[in-house]
Coordinates of C-alpha atoms in Angstrom, one line a residue:
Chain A
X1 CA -8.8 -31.0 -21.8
X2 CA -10.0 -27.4 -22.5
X3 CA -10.3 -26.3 -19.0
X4 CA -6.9 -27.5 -18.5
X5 CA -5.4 -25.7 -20.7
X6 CA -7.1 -22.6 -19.3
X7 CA -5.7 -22.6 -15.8
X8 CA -2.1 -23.2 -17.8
X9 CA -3.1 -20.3 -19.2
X10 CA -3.9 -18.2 -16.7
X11 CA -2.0 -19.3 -14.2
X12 CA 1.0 -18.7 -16.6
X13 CA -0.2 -14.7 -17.4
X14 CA -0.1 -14.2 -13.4
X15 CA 3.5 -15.6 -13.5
X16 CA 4.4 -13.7 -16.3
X17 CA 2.4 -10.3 -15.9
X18 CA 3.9 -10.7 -11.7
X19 CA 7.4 -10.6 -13.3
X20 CA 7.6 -8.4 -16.1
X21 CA 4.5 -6.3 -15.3
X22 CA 1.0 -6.9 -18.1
X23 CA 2.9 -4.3 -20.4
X24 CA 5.7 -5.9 -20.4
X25 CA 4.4 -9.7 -20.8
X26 CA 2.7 -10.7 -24.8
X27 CA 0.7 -13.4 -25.7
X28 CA 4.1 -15.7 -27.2
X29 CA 5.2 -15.8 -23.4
X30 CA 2.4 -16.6 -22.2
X31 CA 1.8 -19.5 -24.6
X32 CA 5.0 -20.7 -24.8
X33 CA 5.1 -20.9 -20.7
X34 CA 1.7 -22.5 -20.6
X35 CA 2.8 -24.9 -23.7
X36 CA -0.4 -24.1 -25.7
X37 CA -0.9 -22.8 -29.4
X38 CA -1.8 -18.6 -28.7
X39 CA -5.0 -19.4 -30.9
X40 CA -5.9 -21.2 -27.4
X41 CA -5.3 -18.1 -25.5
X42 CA -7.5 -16.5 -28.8
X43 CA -9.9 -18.5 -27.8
X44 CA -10.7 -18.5 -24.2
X45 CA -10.2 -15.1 -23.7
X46 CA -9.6 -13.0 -27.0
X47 CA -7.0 -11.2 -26.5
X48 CA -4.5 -10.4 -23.7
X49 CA -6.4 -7.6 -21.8
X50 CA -9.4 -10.2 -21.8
X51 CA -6.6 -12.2 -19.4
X52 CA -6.2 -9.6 -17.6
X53 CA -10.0 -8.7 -16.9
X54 CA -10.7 -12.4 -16.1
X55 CA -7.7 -12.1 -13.4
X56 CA -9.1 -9.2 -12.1
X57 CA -12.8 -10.3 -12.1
X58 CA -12.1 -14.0 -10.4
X59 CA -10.0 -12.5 -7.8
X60 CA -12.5 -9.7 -6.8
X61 CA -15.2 -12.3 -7.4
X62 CA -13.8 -14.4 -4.8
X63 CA -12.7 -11.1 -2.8
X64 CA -16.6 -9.6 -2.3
X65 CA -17.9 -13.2 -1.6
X66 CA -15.8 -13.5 1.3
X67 CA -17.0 -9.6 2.6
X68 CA -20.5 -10.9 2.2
X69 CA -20.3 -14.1 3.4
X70 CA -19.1 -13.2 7.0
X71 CA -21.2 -9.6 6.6
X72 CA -24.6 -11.8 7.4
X73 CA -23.3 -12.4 10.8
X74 CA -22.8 -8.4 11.5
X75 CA -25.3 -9.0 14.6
X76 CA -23.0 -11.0 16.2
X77 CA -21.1 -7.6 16.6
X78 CA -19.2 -5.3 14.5
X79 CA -16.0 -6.1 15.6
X80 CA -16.5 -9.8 15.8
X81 CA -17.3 -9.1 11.8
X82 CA -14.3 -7.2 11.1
X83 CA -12.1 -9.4 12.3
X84 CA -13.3 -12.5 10.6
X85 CA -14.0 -10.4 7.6
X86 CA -9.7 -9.7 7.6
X87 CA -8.7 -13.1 8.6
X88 CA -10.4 -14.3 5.6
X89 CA -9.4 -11.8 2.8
X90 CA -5.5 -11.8 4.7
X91 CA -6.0 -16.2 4.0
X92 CA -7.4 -15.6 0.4
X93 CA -4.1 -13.3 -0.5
X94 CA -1.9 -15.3 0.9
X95 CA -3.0 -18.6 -1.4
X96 CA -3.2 -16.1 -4.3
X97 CA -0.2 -14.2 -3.6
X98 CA 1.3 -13.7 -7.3
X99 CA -2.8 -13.4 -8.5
X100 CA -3.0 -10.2 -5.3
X101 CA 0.2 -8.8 -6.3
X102 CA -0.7 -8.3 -10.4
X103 CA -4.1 -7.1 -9.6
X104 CA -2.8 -4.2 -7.1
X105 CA -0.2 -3.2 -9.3
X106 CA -2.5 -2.9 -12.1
X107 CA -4.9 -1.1 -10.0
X108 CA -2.7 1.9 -9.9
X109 CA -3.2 3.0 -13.4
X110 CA -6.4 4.6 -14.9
X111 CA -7.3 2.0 -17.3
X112 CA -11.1 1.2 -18.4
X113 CA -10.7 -2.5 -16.4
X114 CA -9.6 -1.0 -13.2
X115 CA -12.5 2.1 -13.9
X116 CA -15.0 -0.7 -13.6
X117 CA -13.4 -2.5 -11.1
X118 CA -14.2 0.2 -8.6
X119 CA -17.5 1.1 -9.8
X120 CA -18.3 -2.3 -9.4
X121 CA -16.6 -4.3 -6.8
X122 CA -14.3 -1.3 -4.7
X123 CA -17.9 0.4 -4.4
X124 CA -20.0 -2.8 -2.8
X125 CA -16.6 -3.5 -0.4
X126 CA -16.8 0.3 0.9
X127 CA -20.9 -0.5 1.4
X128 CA -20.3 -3.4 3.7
X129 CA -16.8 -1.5 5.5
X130 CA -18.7 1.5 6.2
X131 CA -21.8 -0.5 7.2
X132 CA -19.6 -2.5 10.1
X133 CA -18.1 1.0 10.5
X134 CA -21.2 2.4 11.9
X135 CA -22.7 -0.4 13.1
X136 CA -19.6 -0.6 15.5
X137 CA -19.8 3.1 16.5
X138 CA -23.8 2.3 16.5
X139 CA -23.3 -0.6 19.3
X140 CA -20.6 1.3 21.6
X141 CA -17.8 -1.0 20.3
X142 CA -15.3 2.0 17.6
X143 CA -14.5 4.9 19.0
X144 CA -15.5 7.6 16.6
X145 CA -13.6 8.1 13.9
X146 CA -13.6 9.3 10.3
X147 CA -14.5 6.2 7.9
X148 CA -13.0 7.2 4.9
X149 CA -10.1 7.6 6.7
X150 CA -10.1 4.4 8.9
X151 CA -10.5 2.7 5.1
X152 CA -7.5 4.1 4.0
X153 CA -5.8 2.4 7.1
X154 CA -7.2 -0.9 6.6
X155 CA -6.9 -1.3 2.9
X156 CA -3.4 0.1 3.6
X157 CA -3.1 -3.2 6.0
X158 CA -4.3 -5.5 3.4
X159 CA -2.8 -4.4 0.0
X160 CA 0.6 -3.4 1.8
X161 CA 2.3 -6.9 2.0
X162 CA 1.2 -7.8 -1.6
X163 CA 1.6 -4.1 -3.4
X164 CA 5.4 -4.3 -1.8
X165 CA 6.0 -7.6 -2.0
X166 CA 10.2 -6.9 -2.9
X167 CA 10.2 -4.7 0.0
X168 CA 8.8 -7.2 2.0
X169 CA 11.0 -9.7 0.9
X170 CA 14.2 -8.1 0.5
X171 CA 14.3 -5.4 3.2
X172 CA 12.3 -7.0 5.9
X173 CA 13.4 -10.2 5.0
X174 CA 9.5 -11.2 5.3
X175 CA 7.9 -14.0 2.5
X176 CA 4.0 -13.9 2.9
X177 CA 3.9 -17.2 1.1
X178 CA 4.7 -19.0 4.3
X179 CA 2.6 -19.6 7.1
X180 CA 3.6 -17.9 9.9
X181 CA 3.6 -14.9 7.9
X182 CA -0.2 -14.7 8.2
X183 CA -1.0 -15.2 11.6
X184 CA 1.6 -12.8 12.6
X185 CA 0.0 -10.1 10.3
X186 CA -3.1 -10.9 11.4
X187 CA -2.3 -10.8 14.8
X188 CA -1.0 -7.5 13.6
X189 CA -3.7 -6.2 12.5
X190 CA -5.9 -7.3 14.9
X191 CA -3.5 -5.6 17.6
X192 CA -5.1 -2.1 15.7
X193 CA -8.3 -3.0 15.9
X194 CA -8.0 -3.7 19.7
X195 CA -6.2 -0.5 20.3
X196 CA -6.7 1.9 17.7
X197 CA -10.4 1.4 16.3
X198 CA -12.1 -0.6 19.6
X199 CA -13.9 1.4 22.7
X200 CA -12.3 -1.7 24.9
X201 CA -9.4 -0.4 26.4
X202 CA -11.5 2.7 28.0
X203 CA -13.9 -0.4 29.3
X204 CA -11.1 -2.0 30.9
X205 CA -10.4 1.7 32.2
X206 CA -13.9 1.8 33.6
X207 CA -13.5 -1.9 35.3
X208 CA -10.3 -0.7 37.1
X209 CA -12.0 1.7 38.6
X210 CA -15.6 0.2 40.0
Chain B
X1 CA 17.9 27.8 -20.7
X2 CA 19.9 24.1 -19.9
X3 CA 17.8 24.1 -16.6
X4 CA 14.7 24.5 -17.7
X5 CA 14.6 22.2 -20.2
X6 CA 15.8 19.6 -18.3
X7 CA 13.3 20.5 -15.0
X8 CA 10.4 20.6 -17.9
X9 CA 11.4 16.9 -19.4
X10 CA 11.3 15.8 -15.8
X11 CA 7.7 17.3 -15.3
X12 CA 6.1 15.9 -18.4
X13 CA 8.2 12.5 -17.8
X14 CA 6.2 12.1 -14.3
X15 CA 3.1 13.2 -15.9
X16 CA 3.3 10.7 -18.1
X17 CA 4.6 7.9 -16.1
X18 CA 1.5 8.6 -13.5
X19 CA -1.2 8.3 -16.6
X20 CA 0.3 5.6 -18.9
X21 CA 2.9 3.7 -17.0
X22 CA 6.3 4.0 -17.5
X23 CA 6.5 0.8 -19.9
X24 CA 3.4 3.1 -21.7
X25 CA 5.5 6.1 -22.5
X26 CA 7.7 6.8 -24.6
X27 CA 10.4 9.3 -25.2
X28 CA 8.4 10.8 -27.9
X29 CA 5.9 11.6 -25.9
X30 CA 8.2 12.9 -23.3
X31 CA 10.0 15.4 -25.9
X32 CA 6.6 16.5 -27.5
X33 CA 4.9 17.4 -23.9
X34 CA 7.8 19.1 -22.4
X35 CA 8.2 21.2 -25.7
X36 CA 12.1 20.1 -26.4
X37 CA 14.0 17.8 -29.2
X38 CA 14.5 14.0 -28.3
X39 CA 18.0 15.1 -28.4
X40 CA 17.7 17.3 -25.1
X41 CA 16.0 14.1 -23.2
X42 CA 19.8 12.2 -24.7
X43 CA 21.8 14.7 -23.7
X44 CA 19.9 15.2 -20.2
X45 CA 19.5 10.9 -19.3
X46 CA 20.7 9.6 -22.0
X47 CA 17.4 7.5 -22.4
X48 CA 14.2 6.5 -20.5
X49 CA 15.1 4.1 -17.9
X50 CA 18.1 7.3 -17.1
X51 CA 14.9 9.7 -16.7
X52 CA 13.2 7.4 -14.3
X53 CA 15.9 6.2 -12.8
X54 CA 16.6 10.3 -11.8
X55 CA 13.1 10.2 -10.6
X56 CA 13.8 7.6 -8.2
X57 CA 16.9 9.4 -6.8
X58 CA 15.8 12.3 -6.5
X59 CA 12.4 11.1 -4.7
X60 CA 14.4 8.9 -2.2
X61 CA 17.2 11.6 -2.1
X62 CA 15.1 13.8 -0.2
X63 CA 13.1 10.9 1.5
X64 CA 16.0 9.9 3.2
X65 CA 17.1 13.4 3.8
X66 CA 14.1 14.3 6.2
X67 CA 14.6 11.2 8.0
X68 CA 18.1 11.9 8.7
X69 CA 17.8 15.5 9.5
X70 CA 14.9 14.4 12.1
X71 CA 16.6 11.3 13.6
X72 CA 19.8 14.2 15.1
X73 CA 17.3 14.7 17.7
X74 CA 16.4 11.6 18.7
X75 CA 17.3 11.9 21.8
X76 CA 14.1 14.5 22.8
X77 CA 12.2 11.1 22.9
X78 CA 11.4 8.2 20.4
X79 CA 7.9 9.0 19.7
X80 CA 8.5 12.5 19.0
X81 CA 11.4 11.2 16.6
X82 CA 8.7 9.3 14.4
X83 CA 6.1 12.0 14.9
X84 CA 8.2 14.2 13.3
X85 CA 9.6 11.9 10.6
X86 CA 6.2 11.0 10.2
X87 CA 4.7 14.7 9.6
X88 CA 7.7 15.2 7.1
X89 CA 7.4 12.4 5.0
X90 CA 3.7 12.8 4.3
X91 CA 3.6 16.6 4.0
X92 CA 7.0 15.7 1.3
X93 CA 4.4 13.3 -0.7
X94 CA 1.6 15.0 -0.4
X95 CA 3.8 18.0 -2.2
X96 CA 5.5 15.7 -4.7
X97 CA 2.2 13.5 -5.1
X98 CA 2.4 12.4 -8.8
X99 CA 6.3 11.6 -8.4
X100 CA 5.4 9.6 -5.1
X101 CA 2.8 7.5 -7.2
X102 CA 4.9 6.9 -10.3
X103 CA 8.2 5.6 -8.1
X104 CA 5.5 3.8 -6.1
X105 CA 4.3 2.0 -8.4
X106 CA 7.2 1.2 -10.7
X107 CA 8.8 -0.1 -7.1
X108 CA 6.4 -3.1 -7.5
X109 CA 8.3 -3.8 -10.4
X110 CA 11.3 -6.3 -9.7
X111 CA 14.0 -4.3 -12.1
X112 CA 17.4 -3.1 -11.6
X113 CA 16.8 0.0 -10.4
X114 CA 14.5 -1.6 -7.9
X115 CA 16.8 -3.5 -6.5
X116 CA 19.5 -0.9 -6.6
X117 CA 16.9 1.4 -4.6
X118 CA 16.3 -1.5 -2.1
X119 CA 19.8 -1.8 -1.3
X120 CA 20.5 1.4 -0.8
X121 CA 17.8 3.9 0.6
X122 CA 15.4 1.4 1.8
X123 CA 18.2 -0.5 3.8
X124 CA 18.8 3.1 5.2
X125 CA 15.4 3.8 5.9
X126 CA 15.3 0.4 7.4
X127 CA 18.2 1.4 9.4
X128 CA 16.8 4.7 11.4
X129 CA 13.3 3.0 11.6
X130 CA 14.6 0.6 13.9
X131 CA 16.7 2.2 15.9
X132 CA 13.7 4.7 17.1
X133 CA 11.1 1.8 17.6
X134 CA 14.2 0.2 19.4
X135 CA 15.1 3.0 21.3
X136 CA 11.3 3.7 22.2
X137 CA 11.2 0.0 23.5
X138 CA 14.5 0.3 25.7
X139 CA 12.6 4.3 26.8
X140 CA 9.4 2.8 27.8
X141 CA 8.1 4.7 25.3
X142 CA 6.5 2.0 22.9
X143 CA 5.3 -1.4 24.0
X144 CA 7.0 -4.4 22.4
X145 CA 6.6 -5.0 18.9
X146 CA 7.9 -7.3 16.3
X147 CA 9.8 -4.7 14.4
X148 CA 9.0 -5.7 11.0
X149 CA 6.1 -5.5 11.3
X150 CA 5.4 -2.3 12.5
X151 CA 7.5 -1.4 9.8
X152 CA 4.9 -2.8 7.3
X153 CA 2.3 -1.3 9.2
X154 CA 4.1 1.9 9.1
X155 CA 5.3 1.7 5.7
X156 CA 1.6 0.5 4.3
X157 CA 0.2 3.9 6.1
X158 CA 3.1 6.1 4.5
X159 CA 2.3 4.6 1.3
X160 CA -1.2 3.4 0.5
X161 CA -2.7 6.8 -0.5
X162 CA -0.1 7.4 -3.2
X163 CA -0.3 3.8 -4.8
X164 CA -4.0 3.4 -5.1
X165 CA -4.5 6.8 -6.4
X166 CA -7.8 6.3 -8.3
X167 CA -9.3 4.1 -5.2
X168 CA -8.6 7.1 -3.0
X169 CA -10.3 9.4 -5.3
X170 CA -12.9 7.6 -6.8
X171 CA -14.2 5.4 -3.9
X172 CA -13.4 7.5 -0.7
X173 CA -13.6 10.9 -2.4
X174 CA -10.5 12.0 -0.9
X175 CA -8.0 14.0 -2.5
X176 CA -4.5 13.5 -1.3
X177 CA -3.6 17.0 -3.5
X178 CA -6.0 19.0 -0.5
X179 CA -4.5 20.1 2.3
X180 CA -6.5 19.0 4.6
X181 CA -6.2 15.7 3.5
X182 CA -2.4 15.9 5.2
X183 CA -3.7 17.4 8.3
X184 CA -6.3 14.0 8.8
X185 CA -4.8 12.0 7.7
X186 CA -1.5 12.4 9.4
X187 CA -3.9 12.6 12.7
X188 CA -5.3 8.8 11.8
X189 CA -1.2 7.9 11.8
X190 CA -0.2 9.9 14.8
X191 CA -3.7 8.0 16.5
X192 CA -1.6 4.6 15.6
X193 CA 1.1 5.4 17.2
X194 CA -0.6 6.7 20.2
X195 CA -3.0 3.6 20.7
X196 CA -1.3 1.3 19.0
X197 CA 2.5 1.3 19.6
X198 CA 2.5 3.4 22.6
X199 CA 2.7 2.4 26.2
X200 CA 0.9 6.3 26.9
X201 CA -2.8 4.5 27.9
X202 CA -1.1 2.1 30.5
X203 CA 0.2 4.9 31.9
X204 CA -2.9 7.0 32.2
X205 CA -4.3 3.6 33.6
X206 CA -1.6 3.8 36.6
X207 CA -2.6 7.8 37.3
X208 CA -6.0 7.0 37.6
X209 CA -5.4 4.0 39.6
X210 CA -3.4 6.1 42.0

């Protein structure tokens, strides 16, 4: 019964906070959406920033395991890594879509939750990015480039669809909630990594020529 | 004296809008930092959703202005076309940083003036995007695409260092205010489109084939 009425809970706050933004969202409209007394929401998780670290930390949670998980196969090759490292966090947005786009908006102001969100979390995802980074240029298989800079690119790939998400919707006529959505941005982004980031095409180059 | 005061409400509204949100500030605030009577903001905007909704005009005003003004010449070659709008629009945010980041992330919001801006300047923006990546594909110039998205691609390159602000800074130690952090970073996009959407390495394939 309790944990129940916690996932009402939250999963009304992401509906709510998606909508009308955290600051705009209290804890009557999330109660009354979730149907439960706000002492409930008192309970489980004080008050309403405690929802909104709890969002935060279960998505990032969820976000870094999936990094690591596929990191402890990085000698299978960088790229190889890379790749199933962005289908999987691309798959986990997609089934969290309203959850992605309240944490990214939030992310953009200088609150104390999104302070310790990078130390924490932002700081271990740019250890394990900048460790396939070099371990790609280490093994032949990136062209050099500047990582910081190649970070900015690919978190721009995977925050865009869900920081945007009217844009997406209403200019390019695009929903990521349905399926095809995803493989076609992965395929996407896997198009950069072939071209833009991998030492492949200048292979094929040298193949042509032997 | 009119002009001033109305150029220093703006200032300290964006200033504002960046570090609390706009939802966080209020017109208090905005009087007491730009040094004028509540009155002047009323007289000036009539209220605060009139302050930001000049901030969004004004912002997408000019946006769409440097695309315009670089789309004339399209006809010098497609690439070059988005090369140029590319260069423009950056070096425009980078100059304009905070206003870029506030209208960013108050886009994310699904309001009135969102949707007004969607329907009108996005649409346009839309509107010249496709017709270079359209007349690149019909010039050999770019290699086929789907449209949209390149255009989230494009759009989550133009965008991502101005949304996640405090990522940018406090992860990847970059400073989008520095100017060399235009001159990289609008080489990483220019790199896209010459790997990426380009059909330039299949041709340098051919020569050395030849």
């Amino acid at each position: 019964m309790k944990k129940d009425s916690k996932s009402e809970i939250v999963k009304a706050a992401i509906e709510l906070f998606n909508s009308n933004g955290y600051s705009g969202t209290s804890i009557r409209d999330i109660a009354e959406l979730a149907k439960v007394n706000p002492a409930t929401i008192a309970y489980h998780f004080e008050n309403k920033k405690g929802l909104l670290e709890y969002c935060f930390t279960s998505f990032f949670e969820q976000y870094t395991h999936l990094i690591e998980e596929a990191y402890v196969q990085i000698d299978q090759g960088a790229k190889a890594c890379l790749k199933r490292i962005v289908a999987n966090l691309l798959h986990f947005q997609c089934e969290n879509i309203l959850l992605a786009s309240v944490v990214y908006r939030e992310m953009s102001m200088n609150s104390q939750i999104v302070r310790e969100i990078l130390t924490t979390y932002s700081l271990k995802e740019k250890f394990y990015f900048q460790k396939i980074f070099e371990r790609g240029f280490e093994w032949n298989e990136f062209r050099p480039h500047s990582i910081p800079y190649l970070m900015i690119q690919l978190k721009g790939y995977l925050t865009m669809p869900f920081m945007n998400a009217h844009y997406i919707r209403e200019v390019l006529f695009i929903f990521p909630n349905e399926p095809f959505f995803e493989q076609k941005y992965l395929r996407a982004i896997n198009s950069w990594i072939e071209h833009n980031l991998s030492v492949a095409s200048i292979k094929t180059k040298e193949v042509m020529i032997n």
